[in-house]
Short mmCIF file of C-alpha atoms in Angstrom, two decimals:
data_model
loop_
_atom_site.label_atom_id
_atom_site.label_comp_id
_atom_site.label_asym_id
_atom_site.label_seq_id
_atom_site.Cartn_x
_atom_site.Cartn_y
_atom_site.Cartn_z
CA UNK A 1054 -9.44 3.13 -58.26
CA UNK A 1055 -10.35 5.93 -60.26
CA UNK A 1056 -14.30 6.89 -59.79
CA UNK A 1057 -15.87 9.50 -62.64
CA UNK A 1058 -19.24 10.68 -61.86
CA UNK A 1059 -21.57 11.69 -64.89
CA UNK A 1060 -22.67 14.14 -65.23
CA UNK A 1061 -21.53 16.57 -62.71
CA UNK A 1062 -24.50 18.68 -62.35
CA UNK A 1063 -28.08 18.35 -63.93
CA UNK A 1064 -30.79 19.99 -63.58
CA UNK A 1065 -34.35 18.61 -63.67
CA UNK A 1066 -37.92 19.39 -61.97
CA UNK A 1067 -39.85 17.65 -59.34
CA UNK A 1068 -41.62 14.57 -60.28
CA UNK A 1069 -39.13 14.28 -63.50
CA UNK A 1070 -36.83 10.59 -63.59
CA UNK A 1071 -32.80 11.19 -63.42
CA UNK A 1072 -30.03 9.21 -63.13
CA UNK A 1073 -26.51 9.15 -62.21
CA UNK A 1074 -23.75 7.35 -63.41
CA UNK A 1075 -20.14 6.11 -61.87
CA UNK A 1076 -17.99 4.14 -63.91
CA UNK A 1077 -14.67 2.85 -62.21
CA UNK A 1078 -11.16 2.33 -63.57
CA UNK A 1079 -11.16 -1.55 -62.77
CA UNK A 1080 -13.53 -3.99 -62.31
CA UNK A 1081 -15.16 -3.52 -57.68
CA UNK A 1082 -17.60 -6.42 -58.02
CA UNK A 1083 -20.79 -4.73 -56.48
CA UNK A 1084 -18.76 -2.70 -53.77
CA UNK A 1085 -20.27 0.55 -54.13
CA UNK A 1086 -22.33 2.52 -52.04
CA UNK A 1087 -24.25 6.13 -52.88
CA UNK A 1088 -23.72 8.93 -50.23
CA UNK A 1089 -26.40 12.07 -50.81
CA UNK A 1090 -25.31 15.04 -49.25
CA UNK A 1091 -26.97 18.67 -48.49
CA UNK A 1092 -24.82 21.49 -47.33
CA UNK A 1093 -23.82 22.21 -43.87
CA UNK A 1094 -24.90 18.00 -43.53
CA UNK A 1095 -22.78 14.85 -43.65
CA UNK A 1096 -23.38 12.71 -46.02
CA UNK A 1097 -26.29 9.69 -45.91
CA UNK A 1098 -26.09 6.54 -46.92
CA UNK A 1099 -28.56 6.08 -49.99
CA UNK A 1100 -27.81 2.59 -50.85
CA UNK A 1101 -25.70 -0.35 -50.93
CA UNK A 1102 -23.75 -3.27 -52.44
CA UNK A 1103 -24.76 -0.80 -55.54
CA UNK A 1104 -28.49 -2.03 -55.05
CA UNK A 1105 -29.51 -2.50 -51.72
CA UNK A 1106 -31.27 0.19 -50.48
CA UNK A 1107 -30.07 1.56 -46.78
CA UNK A 1108 -33.32 1.45 -44.12
CA UNK A 1109 -35.27 4.27 -44.07
CA UNK A 1110 -34.63 5.50 -47.73
CA UNK A 1111 -37.59 6.24 -49.90
CA UNK A 1112 -38.29 3.06 -52.80
CA UNK A 1113 -38.07 5.77 -55.33
CA UNK A 1114 -34.09 5.47 -55.46
CA UNK A 1115 -33.11 2.54 -56.57
CA UNK A 1116 -29.37 1.64 -58.03
CA UNK A 1117 -27.30 -0.85 -60.77
CA UNK A 1118 -24.43 -2.18 -61.99
CA UNK A 1119 -22.01 -4.62 -61.11
CA UNK A 1120 -17.98 -4.46 -61.83
CA UNK A 1121 -17.25 -0.89 -63.66
CA UNK A 1122 -20.34 0.83 -64.32
CA UNK A 1123 -22.95 1.98 -61.53
CA UNK A 1124 -26.70 3.84 -62.11
CA UNK A 1125 -28.34 5.61 -59.31
CA UNK A 1126 -31.84 6.12 -60.30
CA UNK A 1127 -34.88 8.59 -58.71
CA UNK A 1128 -38.06 7.44 -60.55
CA UNK A 1129 -39.86 10.59 -59.02
CA UNK A 1130 -37.85 13.71 -57.84
CA UNK A 1131 -38.60 14.77 -55.18
CA UNK A 1132 -38.39 18.63 -53.47
CA UNK A 1133 -36.20 16.92 -50.91
CA UNK A 1134 -33.65 15.58 -53.42
CA UNK A 1135 -32.44 18.52 -54.58
CA UNK A 1136 -28.82 17.72 -53.22
CA UNK A 1137 -25.52 16.08 -54.10
CA UNK A 1138 -24.89 12.64 -54.49
CA UNK A 1139 -21.68 11.00 -54.61
CA UNK A 1140 -20.64 7.27 -55.38
CA UNK A 1141 -17.91 5.19 -53.57
CA UNK A 1142 -16.16 2.08 -53.89
CA UNK A 1143 -15.42 -0.57 -50.77
CA UNK A 1144 -13.21 -3.18 -52.66
CA UNK A 1145 -9.73 -1.41 -52.54
CA UNK A 1146 -8.08 0.49 -50.65
CA UNK A 1147 -8.21 3.43 -50.63
CA UNK A 1148 -12.07 3.61 -50.93
CA UNK A 1149 -11.95 6.46 -53.25
CA UNK A 1150 -15.16 8.57 -53.97
CA UNK A 1151 -16.88 9.81 -57.10
CA UNK A 1152 -16.25 13.70 -57.34
CA UNK A 1153 -19.64 14.34 -57.23
CA UNK A 1154 -22.62 15.22 -58.97
CA UNK A 1155 -24.32 18.37 -57.88
CA UNK A 1156 -28.54 18.03 -58.45
CA UNK A 1157 -30.41 21.08 -58.96
CA UNK A 1158 -34.17 22.31 -59.57
CA UNK A 1159 -34.81 23.92 -63.08
CA UNK B 376 -26.06 5.12 -32.90
CA UNK B 377 -24.32 8.77 -32.53
CA UNK B 378 -20.90 9.58 -33.41
CA UNK B 379 -20.22 12.48 -31.56
CA UNK B 380 -16.85 14.90 -32.19
CA UNK B 381 -14.75 16.76 -30.88
CA UNK B 382 -15.51 21.00 -31.99
CA UNK B 383 -13.58 22.92 -34.85
CA UNK B 384 -10.00 24.24 -34.77
CA UNK B 385 -7.58 26.68 -35.75
CA UNK B 386 -4.28 25.27 -36.57
CA UNK B 387 -1.10 27.13 -38.40
CA UNK B 388 1.03 25.77 -40.95
CA UNK B 389 3.15 23.23 -39.84
CA UNK B 390 1.46 22.20 -36.83
CA UNK B 391 -0.69 19.11 -36.32
CA UNK B 392 -4.35 18.65 -35.24
CA UNK B 393 -6.65 15.84 -33.23
CA UNK B 394 -10.29 15.56 -34.00
CA UNK B 395 -11.72 12.90 -31.17
CA UNK B 396 -15.08 10.67 -32.91
CA UNK B 397 -16.80 9.55 -29.68
CA UNK B 398 -19.48 6.75 -30.28
CA UNK B 399 -22.13 5.71 -28.39
CA UNK B 400 -25.48 3.07 -28.69
CA UNK B 401 -23.64 -0.31 -30.76
CA UNK B 402 -21.10 -2.24 -29.87
CA UNK B 403 -17.80 -0.89 -30.20
CA UNK B 404 -15.34 -3.13 -30.56
CA UNK B 405 -17.72 -4.81 -33.79
CA UNK B 406 -16.90 -1.83 -36.13
CA UNK B 407 -14.42 -0.51 -38.53
CA UNK B 408 -14.35 3.35 -38.37
CA UNK B 409 -13.36 5.20 -41.95
CA UNK B 410 -12.05 8.82 -41.54
CA UNK B 411 -13.73 11.03 -44.62
CA UNK B 412 -12.84 14.97 -45.06
CA UNK B 413 -14.12 17.59 -47.48
CA UNK B 414 -12.59 21.32 -48.03
CA UNK B 415 -14.63 23.86 -48.26
CA UNK B 416 -16.83 23.56 -51.98
CA UNK B 417 -15.19 20.20 -53.02
CA UNK B 418 -15.80 16.49 -53.00
CA UNK B 419 -15.52 13.78 -50.23
CA UNK B 420 -11.99 12.50 -49.90
CA UNK B 421 -11.31 9.48 -48.02
CA UNK B 422 -8.79 9.43 -45.73
CA UNK B 423 -8.44 5.90 -44.12
CA UNK B 424 -9.98 3.74 -41.59
CA UNK B 425 -9.32 1.57 -38.18
CA UNK B 426 -10.86 -1.90 -37.35
CA UNK B 427 -12.18 -2.87 -34.22
CA UNK B 428 -9.23 -4.10 -31.85
CA UNK B 429 -6.89 -1.29 -33.49
CA UNK B 430 -4.17 -2.93 -34.56
CA UNK B 431 -5.54 -2.86 -38.51
CA UNK B 432 -5.44 0.72 -40.17
CA UNK B 433 -5.18 1.56 -43.68
CA UNK B 434 -4.01 5.15 -44.74
CA UNK B 435 -4.66 7.18 -47.92
CA UNK B 436 -1.33 6.81 -49.98
CA UNK B 437 -0.95 10.54 -50.06
CA UNK B 438 -1.50 11.24 -46.24
CA UNK B 439 1.07 8.31 -45.37
CA UNK B 440 3.14 9.38 -43.10
CA UNK B 441 1.43 12.35 -41.94
CA UNK B 442 -1.80 10.57 -40.50
CA UNK B 443 -2.30 8.48 -37.69
CA UNK B 444 -5.87 6.95 -36.43
CA UNK B 445 -5.76 5.20 -32.92
CA UNK B 446 -8.24 4.16 -30.93
CA UNK B 447 -8.64 3.85 -27.38
CA UNK B 448 -11.77 0.98 -26.19
CA UNK B 449 -12.16 2.33 -22.25
CA UNK B 450 -13.74 5.61 -24.20
CA UNK B 451 -15.37 4.63 -26.81
CA UNK B 452 -13.49 7.06 -29.08
CA UNK B 453 -11.42 7.11 -32.29
CA UNK B 454 -8.72 9.46 -33.13
CA UNK B 455 -7.58 10.94 -36.07
CA UNK B 456 -3.86 13.30 -36.13
CA UNK B 457 -2.98 14.88 -38.62
CA UNK B 458 0.88 16.25 -38.79
CA UNK B 459 2.28 19.47 -41.23
CA UNK B 460 -0.42 21.00 -41.38
CA UNK B 461 -0.61 23.24 -44.71
CA UNK B 462 -3.79 25.35 -45.74
CA UNK B 463 -4.46 22.86 -48.34
CA UNK B 464 -5.08 20.68 -44.43
CA UNK B 465 -8.24 22.74 -44.13
CA UNK B 466 -11.01 21.10 -44.37
CA UNK B 467 -14.45 19.83 -42.65
CA UNK B 468 -13.02 15.90 -41.31
CA UNK B 469 -16.10 13.59 -40.07
CA UNK B 470 -15.80 9.60 -39.04
CA UNK B 471 -18.12 7.36 -39.71
CA UNK B 472 -18.69 3.82 -39.22
CA UNK B 473 -18.05 1.08 -41.53
CA UNK B 474 -21.68 -0.66 -41.39
CA UNK B 475 -20.55 -4.01 -42.10
CA UNK B 476 -19.18 -5.08 -38.97
CA UNK B 477 -16.07 -7.69 -40.02
CA UNK B 478 -17.86 -7.95 -43.36
CA UNK B 479 -15.49 -4.80 -43.82
CA UNK B 480 -16.98 -2.68 -46.92
CA UNK B 481 -19.87 -4.17 -48.45
CA UNK B 482 -23.03 -2.41 -46.82
CA UNK B 483 -21.31 1.93 -47.03
CA UNK B 484 -20.77 3.91 -43.96
CA UNK B 485 -24.01 4.19 -42.24
CA UNK B 486 -23.48 6.03 -39.64
CA UNK B 487 -21.16 9.99 -39.64
CA UNK B 488 -19.98 12.19 -37.00
CA UNK B 489 -21.52 16.08 -37.38
CA UNK B 490 -17.72 17.22 -39.15
CA UNK B 491 -15.14 18.70 -37.53
CA UNK B 492 -14.50 22.02 -39.19
CA UNK B 493 -10.29 22.28 -39.05
CA UNK B 494 -8.40 25.60 -40.52
CA UNK B 495 -4.64 26.08 -41.19
CA UNK B 496 -4.03 29.37 -41.45
CA UNK B 497 -0.79 31.63 -40.56
#
């Protein structure tokens, strides 16, 4: 199963609302997770089951979607949110990742 | 919960590398462990996983025949061995816990090791 994220990169300002899309090449129900990664660090789980917020993750992060189309939304960007975001499907082996979306400060 | 990986390795082409991932802070035998790698400047690539008892494994097709994942319950350690290395295998290798326990895949990968840089160079 291929995952295609869009956009590949995004420039935004603190306080902006941004959305990152992830499209699966076939249906994966809600077996989708989102991760945030900062340079030199391991990924951090943000969301699982497409829309369930991982413990400790701020509520400005929301996830939606089912089947083939998913979205991660950040309601009001904070300085610590500038990072690269990945989606991952855990429905069918191999558990593929999207190619990533780099979120940069405008 | 902590996953602590072994240190960086420099390998020659054609060699094999074995990276360890020692778990603590949770019931080791309840959770699957995944391996994920990231080449320099590139995205994340899922490599494979192993179940709590070590008798169920799944590997990415492109790594079949070169990748072996094992676990030692007595030392709470999971191992990833990759053989016939080429420069394309230069990457940071991560182990990660599947948060779903027996409900594999339902809750994402919640704890990650610190990463192990493997450099393949002649």
